[in-house]
Coordinates of C-alpha atoms in Angstrom, one line a residue:
M234 CA 228.5 35.7 218.8
S235 CA 225.6 38.0 218.0
R236 CA 225.8 40.6 215.2
A237 CA 225.5 43.4 217.8
I238 CA 228.5 42.2 219.8
S239 CA 230.5 41.6 216.6
T240 CA 229.9 45.2 215.4
I241 CA 230.8 46.6 218.8
L242 CA 234.0 44.5 218.8
G243 CA 234.9 45.8 215.4
G244 CA 234.9 49.4 216.6
A245 CA 236.9 48.4 219.7
L246 CA 239.6 46.7 217.5
L247 CA 239.9 49.8 215.4
L248 CA 240.8 51.8 218.5
T249 CA 243.6 49.3 219.3
S250 CA 245.1 50.0 215.9
V251 CA 244.8 53.8 216.2
A252 CA 246.4 53.8 219.7
S253 CA 249.3 51.6 218.5
A254 CA 250.1 53.9 215.6
A255 CA 249.8 57.1 217.6
Q256 CA 251.8 55.8 220.6
A257 CA 254.9 55.0 218.7
G258 CA 257.5 54.0 221.3
G259 CA 260.9 52.8 220.1
L260 CA 260.6 52.3 216.3
E261 CA 257.0 51.1 216.6
R262 CA 254.7 52.3 213.9
G263 CA 251.7 50.0 213.3
G264 CA 252.8 47.2 215.7
Y265 CA 251.3 43.7 215.4
N266 CA 247.6 43.0 215.2
W267 CA 246.2 39.5 214.7
D268 CA 242.6 40.2 215.8
L269 CA 241.1 39.4 212.4
L270 CA 242.0 35.8 213.0
F271 CA 239.2 35.6 215.6
D272 CA 236.4 36.6 213.2
Q273 CA 233.4 34.3 213.4
E274 CA 232.8 34.2 209.7
R275 CA 234.6 31.7 207.5
Y276 CA 235.9 34.4 205.1
A277 CA 236.8 37.9 206.2
T278 CA 239.0 40.6 204.6
E279 CA 239.9 44.0 206.2
A280 CA 241.9 47.0 205.0
G281 CA 242.6 50.2 206.8
I282 CA 244.7 53.3 206.9
I283 CA 245.7 55.4 209.9
Y284 CA 246.9 59.1 209.6
V285 CA 248.9 60.3 212.6
T286 CA 249.9 63.9 213.3
P287 CA 252.5 64.2 216.1
D288 CA 253.4 67.8 217.0
R289 CA 256.7 67.4 218.8
K290 CA 258.6 70.7 219.1
I291 CA 262.2 71.1 220.0
K292 CA 263.3 74.2 222.0
N293 CA 266.3 75.6 223.9
A294 CA 268.7 73.8 221.6
V295 CA 272.4 74.3 222.3
D296 CA 275.1 73.0 220.0
T297 CA 277.7 71.5 222.4
N298 CA 280.3 70.8 219.7
R299 CA 280.5 73.9 217.5
A300 CA 283.3 72.4 215.5
D301 CA 280.9 70.1 213.6
G302 CA 277.8 72.3 213.8
L303 CA 276.3 75.7 213.2
G304 CA 277.0 77.5 216.5
A305 CA 275.9 77.3 220.1
N306 CA 272.7 79.1 221.1
G307 CA 272.2 80.3 217.5
I308 CA 275.5 82.2 217.4
G309 CA 277.0 81.6 214.1
G310 CA 273.8 80.5 212.5
G311 CA 270.9 78.1 213.1
S312 CA 267.7 78.2 215.1
T313 CA 267.4 77.0 218.7
S314 CA 263.9 75.6 218.0
T315 CA 262.3 73.4 215.4
H316 CA 259.5 71.0 214.6
E317 CA 260.7 67.5 214.7
T318 CA 258.0 65.1 213.6
P319 CA 256.1 65.2 210.3
S320 CA 252.8 63.4 209.9
Y321 CA 252.7 59.8 208.7
V322 CA 250.3 57.2 207.3
V323 CA 250.1 53.5 208.4
P324 CA 248.3 51.0 206.1
R325 CA 247.3 47.5 206.9
F326 CA 245.5 44.6 205.2
G327 CA 244.4 41.1 206.3
A328 CA 242.5 38.2 204.8
K329 CA 241.2 35.4 207.0
I330 CA 239.9 32.0 205.9
G331 CA 238.3 29.2 207.9
L332 CA 240.0 26.0 206.6
T333 CA 237.7 23.8 208.8
P334 CA 235.2 24.6 211.5
D335 CA 238.2 24.6 214.0
A336 CA 241.2 25.7 211.9
D337 CA 241.7 29.3 210.7
C338 CA 244.5 31.1 208.9
L339 CA 245.2 34.8 208.5
A340 CA 247.5 36.4 205.8
S341 CA 248.4 39.9 206.7
Y342 CA 250.5 42.9 205.5
S343 CA 251.5 45.7 207.9
Q344 CA 254.2 48.2 208.6
P345 CA 255.1 47.4 212.3
W346 CA 258.3 49.5 212.6
G347 CA 259.2 52.9 211.5
V348 CA 260.2 56.4 212.5
H349 CA 260.4 59.8 210.6
T350 CA 262.0 62.8 212.2
N351 CA 262.8 65.9 210.1
P352 CA 264.0 68.9 212.2
G353 CA 265.9 70.2 209.1
A354 CA 269.3 71.6 208.3
D355 CA 268.8 75.1 209.8
W356 CA 268.8 74.4 213.5
V357 CA 271.8 74.2 215.8
G358 CA 271.4 70.4 216.3
A359 CA 271.9 69.6 212.6
N360 CA 275.0 67.7 213.6
Q361 CA 272.8 65.3 215.5
N362 CA 270.0 65.0 213.0
I363 CA 268.7 66.6 209.8
E364 CA 266.3 63.8 208.8
T365 CA 265.9 60.2 209.8
D366 CA 263.4 57.9 208.1
I367 CA 263.1 54.1 208.9
R368 CA 260.5 52.0 207.2
S369 CA 259.3 48.4 207.4
D370 CA 257.1 45.9 205.6
D371 CA 255.8 42.7 207.3
Y372 CA 254.2 39.8 205.4
G373 CA 252.7 37.4 207.9
L374 CA 250.8 34.1 208.1
T375 CA 249.1 33.2 211.3
C376 CA 247.0 30.1 212.0
S377 CA 245.0 28.7 214.9
Y378 CA 243.2 25.6 216.0
K379 CA 240.3 25.4 218.4
F380 CA 239.4 22.8 221.1
D381 CA 236.2 22.6 223.2
V382 CA 237.1 23.3 226.8
G383 CA 234.4 23.8 229.4
K384 CA 231.9 26.4 228.3
G385 CA 234.1 27.8 225.6
Q386 CA 237.0 27.0 223.2
L387 CA 240.7 27.0 223.7
R388 CA 242.6 28.2 220.6
A389 CA 246.3 27.4 219.9
I390 CA 248.0 30.1 217.8
G391 CA 251.2 30.1 215.7
G392 CA 252.6 31.9 212.8
V393 CA 255.6 33.3 210.9
S394 CA 256.6 36.7 209.4
Y395 CA 259.0 37.9 206.8
Q396 CA 260.1 41.5 207.4
E397 CA 262.0 44.1 205.3
V398 CA 263.5 47.1 207.0
S399 CA 265.1 50.1 205.2
G400 CA 265.9 53.7 205.7
Y401 CA 268.4 56.5 206.0
K402 CA 269.8 59.2 208.4
N403 CA 271.1 62.5 207.2
R404 CA 273.1 64.8 209.5
L405 CA 275.7 67.6 209.4
V406 CA 279.2 66.1 209.7
V407 CA 281.3 69.3 209.5
G408 CA 280.0 72.9 209.6
P409 CA 280.4 74.4 206.1
A410 CA 282.2 77.4 207.6
A411 CA 285.2 75.2 208.1
F412 CA 285.6 74.8 204.3
G413 CA 286.4 78.5 203.7
P414 CA 285.9 79.4 200.0
A415 CA 284.9 75.8 199.3
A416 CA 281.7 76.2 201.4
A417 CA 279.8 77.1 198.2
L418 CA 280.6 73.6 196.8
F419 CA 280.1 71.4 199.9
D420 CA 277.2 71.4 202.4
G421 CA 279.1 69.3 205.0
Q422 CA 276.4 66.7 205.3
G423 CA 276.6 62.9 205.4
K424 CA 274.0 60.3 204.8
L425 CA 273.6 56.7 206.0
D426 CA 271.5 54.4 203.9
L427 CA 270.5 50.9 205.2
D428 CA 268.6 47.9 204.1
A429 CA 267.9 44.5 205.8
D430 CA 265.5 41.7 206.2
G431 CA 264.7 38.7 208.4
W432 CA 262.2 36.1 209.6
G433 CA 260.3 35.8 212.8
W434 CA 257.6 33.7 214.4
R435 CA 254.9 33.9 217.0
I436 CA 253.0 31.6 219.3
G437 CA 250.1 32.1 221.6
A438 CA 246.8 30.9 223.0
A439 CA 243.3 32.3 223.5
Y440 CA 240.2 31.2 225.4
E441 CA 236.8 32.2 224.1
I442 CA 233.1 32.0 225.1
P443 CA 231.4 33.4 222.0
E444 CA 228.0 33.7 223.5
I445 CA 229.1 36.5 225.8
A446 CA 232.0 37.8 223.6
F447 CA 234.6 36.7 226.2
R448 CA 238.1 36.3 225.0
A449 CA 241.4 36.2 226.8
S450 CA 244.5 36.0 224.6
L451 CA 248.2 35.9 225.1
I452 CA 250.5 36.1 222.0
Y453 CA 254.3 36.2 222.0
N454 CA 256.1 37.6 219.0
A455 CA 259.7 36.4 218.7
E456 CA 262.6 38.9 217.9
I457 CA 263.6 39.2 214.3
D458 CA 267.3 38.9 213.6
L459 CA 268.0 41.1 210.7
G460 CA 271.4 39.4 210.2
Q461 CA 273.8 41.7 208.3
I462 CA 272.5 45.2 207.6
N463 CA 273.9 46.4 204.3
G464 CA 274.2 50.1 203.5
T465 CA 276.4 53.0 202.4
V466 CA 277.8 56.2 204.0
D467 CA 277.7 59.1 201.6
L468 CA 280.2 61.8 202.5
T469 CA 280.4 63.5 199.1
G470 CA 279.1 66.6 200.9
L471 CA 282.6 67.0 202.3
P472 CA 285.7 68.0 200.3
P473 CA 288.7 65.6 200.5
L474 CA 290.1 65.9 204.0
P475 CA 293.5 64.5 205.2
T476 CA 291.9 63.9 208.6
N477 CA 289.0 61.8 207.2
P478 CA 289.8 59.1 204.6
F479 CA 286.1 58.6 203.9
A480 CA 285.4 62.3 203.0
N481 CA 284.2 63.0 199.5
K482 CA 283.4 59.3 199.0
I483 CA 280.6 56.8 199.2
T484 CA 281.6 53.8 201.4
D485 CA 279.9 50.5 201.6
V486 CA 279.1 49.6 205.3
Y487 CA 277.6 46.8 207.3
G488 CA 276.1 46.3 210.7
T489 CA 273.8 44.0 212.8
A490 CA 270.6 44.6 214.6
T491 CA 267.6 42.6 216.0
M492 CA 264.0 43.8 216.0
P493 CA 262.4 43.3 219.4
Q494 CA 260.3 40.5 220.9
S495 CA 257.0 41.4 222.3
L496 CA 254.2 39.9 224.5
E497 CA 250.6 41.1 224.5
F498 CA 247.7 40.1 226.7
K499 CA 244.2 41.1 225.6
L500 CA 240.9 40.7 227.5
Q501 CA 237.3 41.4 226.4
T502 CA 233.9 40.5 227.6
G503 CA 230.2 41.4 227.3
I504 CA 229.2 43.2 230.5
A505 CA 225.5 43.9 229.8
P506 CA 223.1 43.7 226.8
D507 CA 224.8 45.6 224.0
W508 CA 227.8 46.6 226.1
L509 CA 231.4 45.3 225.8
A510 CA 234.5 46.0 228.0
F511 CA 238.0 45.4 226.7
G512 CA 241.6 46.0 227.7
S513 CA 245.2 45.1 226.9
V514 CA 248.8 45.1 228.3
K515 CA 251.8 44.9 226.0
W516 CA 255.5 44.6 226.6
V517 CA 258.1 45.3 223.9
D518 CA 261.8 44.5 224.3
W519 CA 263.1 47.8 222.9
S520 CA 266.2 47.6 225.0
V521 CA 267.6 45.2 222.5
L522 CA 268.3 48.3 220.3
N523 CA 271.0 50.4 222.0
V524 CA 273.9 51.5 219.7
V525 CA 273.7 50.1 216.2
S526 CA 277.2 50.2 214.7
F527 CA 278.3 50.5 211.1
C528 CA 281.8 49.7 209.8
P529 CA 283.3 49.7 206.3
T530 CA 282.5 46.4 204.5
S531 CA 286.1 46.2 203.5
T532 CA 287.0 45.5 207.1
K533 CA 284.5 42.6 207.6
G534 CA 286.2 39.5 208.8
I535 CA 289.4 41.4 209.6
V536 CA 288.3 43.7 212.5
S537 CA 285.0 43.2 214.5
C538 CA 282.4 45.9 214.2
G539 CA 281.0 47.4 217.4
P540 CA 280.5 50.6 219.3
T541 CA 284.2 50.5 220.4
S542 CA 285.7 49.2 217.2
P543 CA 288.7 51.0 215.8
V544 CA 287.1 50.9 212.3
L545 CA 283.7 52.2 213.4
L546 CA 282.4 54.7 210.8
T547 CA 279.0 55.7 212.1
T548 CA 276.3 54.7 214.5
L549 CA 272.6 55.0 215.2
D550 CA 272.5 55.9 218.9
L551 CA 269.1 54.7 220.4
M552 CA 269.6 53.3 223.9
F553 CA 265.9 52.4 224.2
Q554 CA 264.4 51.1 227.4
D555 CA 261.6 48.4 227.2
G556 CA 258.2 49.7 226.3
W557 CA 254.9 49.1 228.1
T558 CA 251.4 49.9 226.9
V559 CA 248.2 49.6 228.9
A560 CA 244.8 50.3 227.5
A561 CA 241.1 49.9 228.6
G562 CA 237.9 50.8 226.9
I563 CA 234.2 50.2 226.5
G564 CA 231.8 49.7 223.5
H565 CA 228.1 50.1 223.0
K566 CA 225.5 49.2 220.3
F567 CA 223.2 52.1 219.5
N568 CA 221.0 50.3 217.0
D569 CA 221.1 47.5 214.4
K570 CA 223.6 49.3 212.3
W571 CA 225.6 51.7 214.5
S572 CA 227.9 51.1 217.5
G573 CA 230.6 53.1 219.2
S574 CA 233.5 52.7 221.5
A575 CA 236.0 54.7 223.6
Q576 CA 239.4 53.9 225.0
L577 CA 242.0 55.3 227.3
S578 CA 245.7 54.2 226.9
W579 CA 249.1 54.9 228.3
D580 CA 252.4 54.1 226.7
R581 CA 255.6 54.3 228.8
G582 CA 258.2 56.2 226.8
T583 CA 261.2 54.2 225.5
S584 CA 263.6 57.2 225.6
T585 CA 266.6 57.2 228.0
G586 CA 267.8 60.6 226.8
L587 CA 268.6 60.2 223.1
T588 CA 265.1 60.5 221.6
T589 CA 261.9 62.4 222.2
Q590 CA 259.8 59.3 222.7
T591 CA 258.5 59.9 226.2
D592 CA 255.2 58.8 227.9
T593 CA 252.1 59.1 225.7
Y594 CA 248.5 59.5 227.1
L595 CA 245.7 58.9 224.5
L596 CA 241.9 59.1 224.4
S597 CA 240.5 57.3 221.4
G598 CA 237.0 57.1 220.0
G599 CA 235.3 55.4 217.1
V600 CA 232.1 54.4 215.3
S601 CA 231.2 51.3 213.3
Y602 CA 228.5 51.2 210.6
A603 CA 227.3 47.8 209.3
P604 CA 224.6 48.3 206.6
N605 CA 224.3 44.5 206.3
K606 CA 225.8 41.3 207.6
N607 CA 228.6 41.3 205.1
V608 CA 230.0 44.8 205.2
E609 CA 231.3 47.0 208.0
L610 CA 232.8 50.5 207.9
R611 CA 234.8 52.0 210.8
L612 CA 235.9 55.5 211.5
G613 CA 238.1 56.4 214.5
G614 CA 240.2 59.1 216.0
A615 CA 242.4 59.9 218.9
V616 CA 243.9 62.9 220.7
G617 CA 246.7 62.7 223.2
M618 CA 249.7 64.2 224.9
L619 CA 253.4 63.5 224.4
A620 CA 255.1 64.1 227.7
A621 CA 257.9 66.6 228.1
G622 CA 261.6 65.7 228.4
S623 CA 265.1 66.5 227.2
Y624 CA 268.0 65.3 225.0
G625 CA 271.6 65.3 226.1
P626 CA 274.6 63.3 227.2
T627 CA 273.6 59.7 228.0
A628 CA 275.7 56.7 229.2
C629 CA 276.2 54.2 226.4
P630 CA 278.8 51.6 225.3
K631 CA 280.2 53.8 222.4
T632 CA 283.6 55.3 222.8
G633 CA 283.2 58.9 223.7
G634 CA 279.6 58.4 224.9
C635 CA 276.3 59.4 223.3
G636 CA 274.3 62.6 223.1
N637 CA 277.4 64.9 223.3
D638 CA 276.5 66.8 220.1
V639 CA 273.6 68.9 221.2
T640 CA 271.2 69.4 224.1
Y641 CA 267.6 70.5 223.9
D642 CA 264.2 70.4 225.7
F643 CA 260.7 69.6 224.5
G644 CA 257.4 70.3 226.3
D645 CA 254.1 68.5 226.6
D646 CA 253.0 68.2 222.9
F647 CA 249.9 67.2 221.1
V648 CA 249.4 64.0 219.0
G649 CA 246.3 63.2 216.9
A650 CA 245.2 60.4 214.7
L651 CA 242.4 59.5 212.3
S652 CA 241.6 56.0 211.0
L653 CA 239.4 54.6 208.3
A654 CA 238.8 50.8 207.8
G655 CA 236.5 48.6 205.9
K656 CA 235.7 44.9 206.3
I657 CA 234.0 42.4 204.1
K658 CA 233.0 39.0 205.5
F659 CA 230.9 36.1 204.3

């Protein structure tokens, strides 16, 4: 592959990462990216950081259960509007080595999953969410082997990942006004902390014709069974209550969950001297996450834990639908050192009524600067729209249903992202 095409491709791959981070369906944050494995040099390292600023605003909020909240329509306290999504940063790192002319391996670190919402404690939906923060770390090893087939090479791909997932959710359990004089001592809030880990694997194939920068790849990432999720429910924000045996206590809890499988197809090709076209289609099985149940650890092995369990203590109500992302773009070399690329992408929202993750439309652009054959710097950005929608009662397997705590709307909102990456190869 010529250096010109390689530089154009570098900018194109940057846009893929930016789009993935900015179009965060389900719990996706940085997603999976194994593109460094295809680098033509024997040794290559790459590090990058993406800064995303979603501007999701909640409006017209109504507390539908005033007994555990601040008051419907702001009556009794609380705002009917708030800003839900703070900015976040997504780092990534990869190091690729060519073991032989045909065998390559990539060691990588990324944060594929995550979500952070922080509408605060002063809105009427505080009984649904004050702050939720889920984080992940993925340590991966992916290898491939190439065979000559026709005019190009067929590459077999396989790998494994170890993932750690942790986080918390804080919400209002009982409105402080219910405590009378004790309201000065207790805020009525509860907090779920969780921690889990698991292993996953991937398999795929790619066909490449380096002379024209053609590559078609299909990679399947298996689901990651987190096994038993361990955590605690902290209800020390409540006074002792005869109706709640867990009030004013920290209780060990457990649950189970599986992170989703995914399948991604990517296609790129040179279309004219110094021009490259590229695109991708990705499916993520987010529907595997619906209602994540947590029960007291003391009941484990005695009573099963699920959304209808008599010992159910709390849940994470997600009810995601599967995610689809489609992207297409074009890249161009301007001179021996500079190239640029642009991409349009669409992500089908994963929300079925219990989150604000609706469709996202994104325009991304980036430039790549290669002062010499060993170093490459990339800068990218994206602007897009988060589609409008609403939150409210949603069918789910949990006793009593889901989304019965508050209703609210959100309009078409802005999302932006910036990315900076550097690559050293030799």
